[in-house]
Short mmCIF file of C-alpha atoms in Angstrom, two decimals:
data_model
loop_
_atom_site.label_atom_id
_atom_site.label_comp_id
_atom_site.label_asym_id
_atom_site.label_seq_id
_atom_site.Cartn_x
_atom_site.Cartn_y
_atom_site.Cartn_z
CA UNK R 1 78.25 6.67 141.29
CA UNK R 2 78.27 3.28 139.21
CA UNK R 3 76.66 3.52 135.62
CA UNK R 4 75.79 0.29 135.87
CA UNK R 5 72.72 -1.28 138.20
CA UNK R 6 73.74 -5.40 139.71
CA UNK R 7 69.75 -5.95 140.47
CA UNK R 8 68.88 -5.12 136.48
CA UNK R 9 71.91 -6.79 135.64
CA UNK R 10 73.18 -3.80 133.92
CA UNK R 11 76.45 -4.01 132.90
CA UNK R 12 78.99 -0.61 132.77
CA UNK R 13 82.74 -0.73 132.77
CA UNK R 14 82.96 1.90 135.25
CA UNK R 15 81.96 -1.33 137.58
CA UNK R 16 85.07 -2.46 136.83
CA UNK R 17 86.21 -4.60 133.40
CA UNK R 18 88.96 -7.10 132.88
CA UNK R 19 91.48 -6.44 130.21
CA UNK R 20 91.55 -9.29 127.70
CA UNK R 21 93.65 -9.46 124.78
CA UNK R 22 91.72 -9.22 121.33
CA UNK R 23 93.09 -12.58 120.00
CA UNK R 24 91.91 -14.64 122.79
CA UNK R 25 88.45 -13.01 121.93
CA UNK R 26 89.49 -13.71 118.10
CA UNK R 27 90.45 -17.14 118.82
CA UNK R 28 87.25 -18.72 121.22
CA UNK R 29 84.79 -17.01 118.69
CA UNK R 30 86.16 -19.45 116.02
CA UNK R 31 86.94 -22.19 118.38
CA UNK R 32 84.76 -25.50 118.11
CA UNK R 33 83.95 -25.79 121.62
CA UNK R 34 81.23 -26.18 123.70
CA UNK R 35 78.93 -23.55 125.14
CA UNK R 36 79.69 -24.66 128.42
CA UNK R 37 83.45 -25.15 127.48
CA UNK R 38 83.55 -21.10 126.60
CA UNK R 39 81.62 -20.19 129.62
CA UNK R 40 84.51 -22.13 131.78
CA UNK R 41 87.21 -19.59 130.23
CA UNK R 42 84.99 -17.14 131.15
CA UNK R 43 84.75 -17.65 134.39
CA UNK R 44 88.38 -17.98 134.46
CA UNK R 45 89.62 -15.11 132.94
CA UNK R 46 86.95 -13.05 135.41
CA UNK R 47 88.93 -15.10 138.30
CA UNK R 48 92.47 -14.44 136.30
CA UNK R 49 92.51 -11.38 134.20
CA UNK R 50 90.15 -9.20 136.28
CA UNK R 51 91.85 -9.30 139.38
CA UNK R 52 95.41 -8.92 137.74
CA UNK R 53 97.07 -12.42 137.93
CA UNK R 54 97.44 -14.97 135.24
CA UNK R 55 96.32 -18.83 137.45
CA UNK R 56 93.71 -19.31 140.30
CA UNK R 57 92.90 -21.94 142.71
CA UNK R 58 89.32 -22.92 141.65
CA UNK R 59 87.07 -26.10 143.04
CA UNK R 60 85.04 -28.08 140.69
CA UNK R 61 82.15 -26.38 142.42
CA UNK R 62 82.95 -22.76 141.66
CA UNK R 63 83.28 -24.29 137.74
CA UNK R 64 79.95 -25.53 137.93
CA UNK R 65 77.84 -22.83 139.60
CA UNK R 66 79.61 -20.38 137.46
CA UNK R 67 78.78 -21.89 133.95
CA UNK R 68 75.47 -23.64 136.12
CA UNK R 69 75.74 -27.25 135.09
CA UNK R 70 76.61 -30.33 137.79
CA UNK R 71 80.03 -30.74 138.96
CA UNK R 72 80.21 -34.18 137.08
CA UNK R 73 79.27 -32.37 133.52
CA UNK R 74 82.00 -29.31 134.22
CA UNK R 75 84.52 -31.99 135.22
CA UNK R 76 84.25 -33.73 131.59
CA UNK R 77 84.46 -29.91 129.95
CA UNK R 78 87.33 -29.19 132.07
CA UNK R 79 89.18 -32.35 131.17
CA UNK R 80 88.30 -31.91 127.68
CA UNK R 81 89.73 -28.36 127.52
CA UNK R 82 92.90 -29.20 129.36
CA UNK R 83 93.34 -32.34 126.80
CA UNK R 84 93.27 -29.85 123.97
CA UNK R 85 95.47 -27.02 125.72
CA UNK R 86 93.37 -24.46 126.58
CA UNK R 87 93.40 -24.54 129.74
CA UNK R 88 96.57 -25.95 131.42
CA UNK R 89 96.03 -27.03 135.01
CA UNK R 90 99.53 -25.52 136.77
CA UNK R 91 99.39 -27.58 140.10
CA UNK R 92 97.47 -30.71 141.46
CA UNK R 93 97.66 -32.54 144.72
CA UNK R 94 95.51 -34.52 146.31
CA UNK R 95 92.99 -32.67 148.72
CA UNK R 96 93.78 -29.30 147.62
CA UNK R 97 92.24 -27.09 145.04
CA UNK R 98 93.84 -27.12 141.93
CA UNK R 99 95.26 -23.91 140.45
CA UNK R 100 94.24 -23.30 136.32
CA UNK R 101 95.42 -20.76 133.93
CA UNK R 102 94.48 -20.06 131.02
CA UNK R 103 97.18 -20.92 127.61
CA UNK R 104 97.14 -17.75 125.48
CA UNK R 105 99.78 -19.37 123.00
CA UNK R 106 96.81 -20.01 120.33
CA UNK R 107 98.84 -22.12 118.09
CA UNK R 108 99.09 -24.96 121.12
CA UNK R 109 95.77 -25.49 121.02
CA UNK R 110 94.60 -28.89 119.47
CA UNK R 111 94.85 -28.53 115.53
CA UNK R 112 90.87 -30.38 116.28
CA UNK R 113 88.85 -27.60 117.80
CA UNK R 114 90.83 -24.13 116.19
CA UNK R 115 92.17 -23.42 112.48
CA UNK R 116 95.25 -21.52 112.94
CA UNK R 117 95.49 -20.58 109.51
CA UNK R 118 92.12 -19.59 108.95
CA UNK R 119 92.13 -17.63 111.72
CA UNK R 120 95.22 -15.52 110.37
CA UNK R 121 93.59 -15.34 107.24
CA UNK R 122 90.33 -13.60 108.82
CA UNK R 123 92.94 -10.90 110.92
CA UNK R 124 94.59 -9.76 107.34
CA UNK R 125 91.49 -9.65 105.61
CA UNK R 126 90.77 -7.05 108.15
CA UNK R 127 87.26 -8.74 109.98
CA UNK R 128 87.82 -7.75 113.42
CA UNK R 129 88.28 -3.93 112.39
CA UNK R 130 85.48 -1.54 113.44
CA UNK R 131 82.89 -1.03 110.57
CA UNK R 132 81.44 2.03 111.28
CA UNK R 133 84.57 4.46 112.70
CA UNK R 134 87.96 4.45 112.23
CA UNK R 135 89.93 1.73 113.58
CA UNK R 136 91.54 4.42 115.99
CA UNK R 137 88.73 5.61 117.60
CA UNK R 138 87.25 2.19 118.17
CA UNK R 139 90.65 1.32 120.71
CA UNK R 140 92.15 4.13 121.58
CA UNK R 141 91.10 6.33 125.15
CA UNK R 142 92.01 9.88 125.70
CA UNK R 143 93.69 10.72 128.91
CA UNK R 144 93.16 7.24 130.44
CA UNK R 145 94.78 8.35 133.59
CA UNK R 146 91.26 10.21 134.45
CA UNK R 147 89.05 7.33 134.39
CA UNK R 148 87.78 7.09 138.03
CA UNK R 149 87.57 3.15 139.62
CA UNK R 150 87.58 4.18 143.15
CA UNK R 151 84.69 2.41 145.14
CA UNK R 152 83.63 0.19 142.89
CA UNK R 153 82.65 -2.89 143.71
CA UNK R 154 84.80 -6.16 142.45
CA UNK R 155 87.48 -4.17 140.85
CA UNK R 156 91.12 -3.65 141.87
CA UNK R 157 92.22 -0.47 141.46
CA UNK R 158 95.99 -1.18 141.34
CA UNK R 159 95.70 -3.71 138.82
CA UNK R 160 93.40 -1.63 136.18
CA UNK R 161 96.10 1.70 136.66
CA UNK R 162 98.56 -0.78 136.49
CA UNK R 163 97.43 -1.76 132.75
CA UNK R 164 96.57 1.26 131.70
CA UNK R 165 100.05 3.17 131.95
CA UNK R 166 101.38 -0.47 130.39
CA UNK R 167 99.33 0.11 127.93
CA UNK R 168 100.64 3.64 127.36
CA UNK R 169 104.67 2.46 128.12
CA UNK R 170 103.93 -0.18 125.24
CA UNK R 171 102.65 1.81 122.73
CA UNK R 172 105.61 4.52 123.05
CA UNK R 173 107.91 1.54 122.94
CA UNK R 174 106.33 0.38 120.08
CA UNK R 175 106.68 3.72 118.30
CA UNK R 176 110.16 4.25 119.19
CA UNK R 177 110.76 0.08 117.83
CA UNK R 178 109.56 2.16 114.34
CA UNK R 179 111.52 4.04 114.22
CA UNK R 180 114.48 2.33 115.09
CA UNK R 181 113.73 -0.48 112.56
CA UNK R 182 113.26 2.74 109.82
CA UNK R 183 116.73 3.14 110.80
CA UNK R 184 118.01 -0.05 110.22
CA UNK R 185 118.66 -0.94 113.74
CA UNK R 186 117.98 -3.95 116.27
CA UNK R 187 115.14 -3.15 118.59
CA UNK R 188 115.69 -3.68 122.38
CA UNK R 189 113.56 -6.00 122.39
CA UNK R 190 115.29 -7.91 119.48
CA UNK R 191 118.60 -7.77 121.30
CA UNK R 192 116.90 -9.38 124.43
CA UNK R 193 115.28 -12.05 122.93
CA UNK R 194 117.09 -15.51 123.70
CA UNK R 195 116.32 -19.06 122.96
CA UNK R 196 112.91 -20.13 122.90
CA UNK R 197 113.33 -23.27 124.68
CA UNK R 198 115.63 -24.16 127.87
CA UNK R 199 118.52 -26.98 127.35
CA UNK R 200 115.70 -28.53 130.17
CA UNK R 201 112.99 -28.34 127.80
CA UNK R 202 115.12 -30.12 124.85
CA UNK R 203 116.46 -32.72 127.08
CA UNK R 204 112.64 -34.15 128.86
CA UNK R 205 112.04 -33.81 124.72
CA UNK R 206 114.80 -36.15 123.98
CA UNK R 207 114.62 -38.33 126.69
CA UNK R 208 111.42 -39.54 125.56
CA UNK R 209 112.19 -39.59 121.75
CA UNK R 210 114.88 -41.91 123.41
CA UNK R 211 112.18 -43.92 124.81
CA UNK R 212 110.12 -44.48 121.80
CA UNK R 213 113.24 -45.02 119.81
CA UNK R 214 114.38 -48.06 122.08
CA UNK R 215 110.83 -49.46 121.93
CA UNK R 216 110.82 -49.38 117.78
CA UNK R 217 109.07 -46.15 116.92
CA UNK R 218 110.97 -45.27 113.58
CA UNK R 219 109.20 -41.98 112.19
CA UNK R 220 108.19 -39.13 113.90
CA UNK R 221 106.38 -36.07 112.24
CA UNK R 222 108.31 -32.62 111.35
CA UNK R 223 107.40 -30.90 114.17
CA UNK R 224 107.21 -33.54 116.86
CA UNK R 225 110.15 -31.85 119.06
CA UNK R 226 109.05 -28.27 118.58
CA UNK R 227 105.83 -29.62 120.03
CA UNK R 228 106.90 -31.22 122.89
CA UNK R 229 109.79 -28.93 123.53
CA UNK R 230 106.73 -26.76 124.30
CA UNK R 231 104.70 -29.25 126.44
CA UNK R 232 108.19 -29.98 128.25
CA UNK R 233 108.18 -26.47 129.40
CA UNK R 234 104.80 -26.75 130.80
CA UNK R 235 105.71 -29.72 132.79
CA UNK R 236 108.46 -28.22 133.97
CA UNK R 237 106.23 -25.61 136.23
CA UNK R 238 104.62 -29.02 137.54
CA UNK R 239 106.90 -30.93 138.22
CA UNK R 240 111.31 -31.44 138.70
CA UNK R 241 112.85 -32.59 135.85
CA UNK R 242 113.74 -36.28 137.23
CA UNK R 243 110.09 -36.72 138.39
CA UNK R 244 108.70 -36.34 134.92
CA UNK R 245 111.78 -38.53 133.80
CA UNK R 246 110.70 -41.08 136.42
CA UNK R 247 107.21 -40.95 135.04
CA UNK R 248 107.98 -41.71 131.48
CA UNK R 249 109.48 -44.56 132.79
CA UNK R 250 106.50 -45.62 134.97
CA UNK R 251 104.26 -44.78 131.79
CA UNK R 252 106.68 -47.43 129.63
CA UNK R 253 106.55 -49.97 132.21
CA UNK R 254 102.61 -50.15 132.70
CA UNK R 255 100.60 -52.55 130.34
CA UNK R 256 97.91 -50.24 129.88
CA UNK R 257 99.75 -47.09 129.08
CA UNK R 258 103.52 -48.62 127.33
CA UNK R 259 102.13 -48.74 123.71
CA UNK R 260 100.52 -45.64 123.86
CA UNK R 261 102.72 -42.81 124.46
CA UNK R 262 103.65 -40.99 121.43
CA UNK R 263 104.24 -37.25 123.26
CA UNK R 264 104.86 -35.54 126.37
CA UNK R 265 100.96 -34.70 126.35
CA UNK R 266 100.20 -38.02 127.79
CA UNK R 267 102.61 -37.60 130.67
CA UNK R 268 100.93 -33.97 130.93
CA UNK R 269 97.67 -35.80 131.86
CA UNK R 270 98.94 -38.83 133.59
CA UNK R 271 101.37 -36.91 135.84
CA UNK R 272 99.26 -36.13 138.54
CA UNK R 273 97.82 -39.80 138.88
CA UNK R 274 101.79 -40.66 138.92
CA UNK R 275 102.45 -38.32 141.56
CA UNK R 276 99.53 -39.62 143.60
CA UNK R 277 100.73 -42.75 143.17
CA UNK R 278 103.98 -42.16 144.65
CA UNK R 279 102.73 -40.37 147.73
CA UNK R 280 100.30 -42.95 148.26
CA UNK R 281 103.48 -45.48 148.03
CA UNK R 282 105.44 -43.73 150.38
CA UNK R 283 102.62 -42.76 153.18
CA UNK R 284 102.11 -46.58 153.26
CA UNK R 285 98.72 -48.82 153.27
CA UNK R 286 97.97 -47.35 157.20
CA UNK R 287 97.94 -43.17 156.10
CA UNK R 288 96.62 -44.01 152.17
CA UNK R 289 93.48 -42.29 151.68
CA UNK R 290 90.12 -43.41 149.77
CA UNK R 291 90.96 -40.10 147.78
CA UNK R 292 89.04 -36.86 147.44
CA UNK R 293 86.56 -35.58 144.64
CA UNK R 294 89.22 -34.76 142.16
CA UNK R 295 90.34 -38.32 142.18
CA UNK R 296 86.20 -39.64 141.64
CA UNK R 297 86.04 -37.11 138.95
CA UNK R 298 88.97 -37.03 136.79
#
């Protein structure tokens, strides 16, 4: 039987849970974002993480009655957080239900709302450890393989055995990396590693330093490529390489938008209204539509 009770709202992981990794925890308990911002990764991790699968197709609707605000308020939130990368929105079109995950590379997030260092800082001064046990005890669980999460409501069985023993498989890895570094030797993981970044990644990068370059942008910081080598390779999962090409170009030749594109984050947000354009173009003024209540809201 359940420990837990759904009409006194009491809550038992035997009723299933949804295996989170302790920086994400680490990282929204510093973050300076709303209350209903952090109640919107909520909801998607439950909708992610605790069925298994990293992105979800979720309506403006669902956001709202989740985090129980107006679909106009959660649409500002979620617009907010996807500005900032937190939340990356992995596919948009026009009349379906756009699919979100959520961006576990911390240092991504806008520099605004998060402090990166400080946040390292806290982890080696040793804040998150248990104070009351041993470190150990407060993570670890004996013989994992005998929890029982059959007939329980909401929770996947597949997917929680499915973490557990990679939970297991990682930490022997992770001893036997030890003791091959003790040794003086590359770890497996080491020798599989390859290049961060795709030649694809570095040339949507370039292509738009190219840009700015021919329109008299002289200085760029440091770490402007690193930074949108990254958002390149988000962009690529939305879109082909010459469609984001082609909207650089459409975002250089508007009057609105040509003086103020300084990264691949504002073709990250203005794709989707480029693509729509370009359906809309091609359907032709007799199959355009008035647009749906993504379009109103965003």
């Amino acid at each position: 039987m359940p420990k837990g009770d759904r009409e006194i709202l009491k809550a038992d992981i035997e009723d299933g849970y949804t295996p989170l990794a302790n920086l994400i925890l680490e990282a929204l308990a510093m973050a300076r974002i709303s209350g209903v911002q952090k109640g919107i990764c909520m909801f998607l991790f439950r909708r992610t993480y605790g069925w298994g699968i990293k992105e979800d197709s979720i309506s403006l609707k669902e956001f709202a009655e989740a985090v129980d605000t107006s679909p106009s308020y959660v649409s500002k939130q979620l617009k907010q957080l996807i500005e900032w990368s937190i939340i990356i929105r992995t596919s948009y079109e026009p009349g379906k239900v756009p699919t979100y995950t959520f961006n576990t590379r911390v240092e991504q997030w806008y520099k605004g709302c998060i402090n990166v260092q400080g946040l390292n800082e806290k982890t080696k001064q040793g804040l998150y450890k248990c104070a009351r046990v041993p470190l150990s005890i407060c993570t670890r669980v004996d013989n994992p393989q005998s929890l029982d999460t059959t007939d329980v409501e909401g929770c996947l069985n597949k997917y929680i055995n499915k973490y557990i023993i990679s939970t297991n498989v990682d930490g022997e890895q992770a001893h036997q990396n030890d003791d091959t570094k003790a040794k003086g030797e590359p770890t497996a993981r080491a020798k599989a590693r390859g290049p961060k970044y795709s030649d694809e990644d570095k040339a949507i990068a370039c292509y738009l330093k190219d840009k700015l370059v021919a329109n008299g942008v002289t200085v760029f910081p440091k770490d402007w490529l690193l930074k949108n080598y990254s958002t390149a390779h988000r962009l690529l999962n939305m879109a082909s390489s010459g469609e984001i090409k082609d909207c650089i170009d459409w975002l250089f030749s508007d009057r609105y938008w040509h003086d103020k594109i300084d990264s691949l984050l504002v073709v990250e947000r203005q794709l989707a209204k480029y693509q729509m354009q370009v359906k809309k173009a091609r359907a032709g003024p007799n199959e355009a539509s008035a647009g749906n209540v993504y379009d109103n809201l965003f």
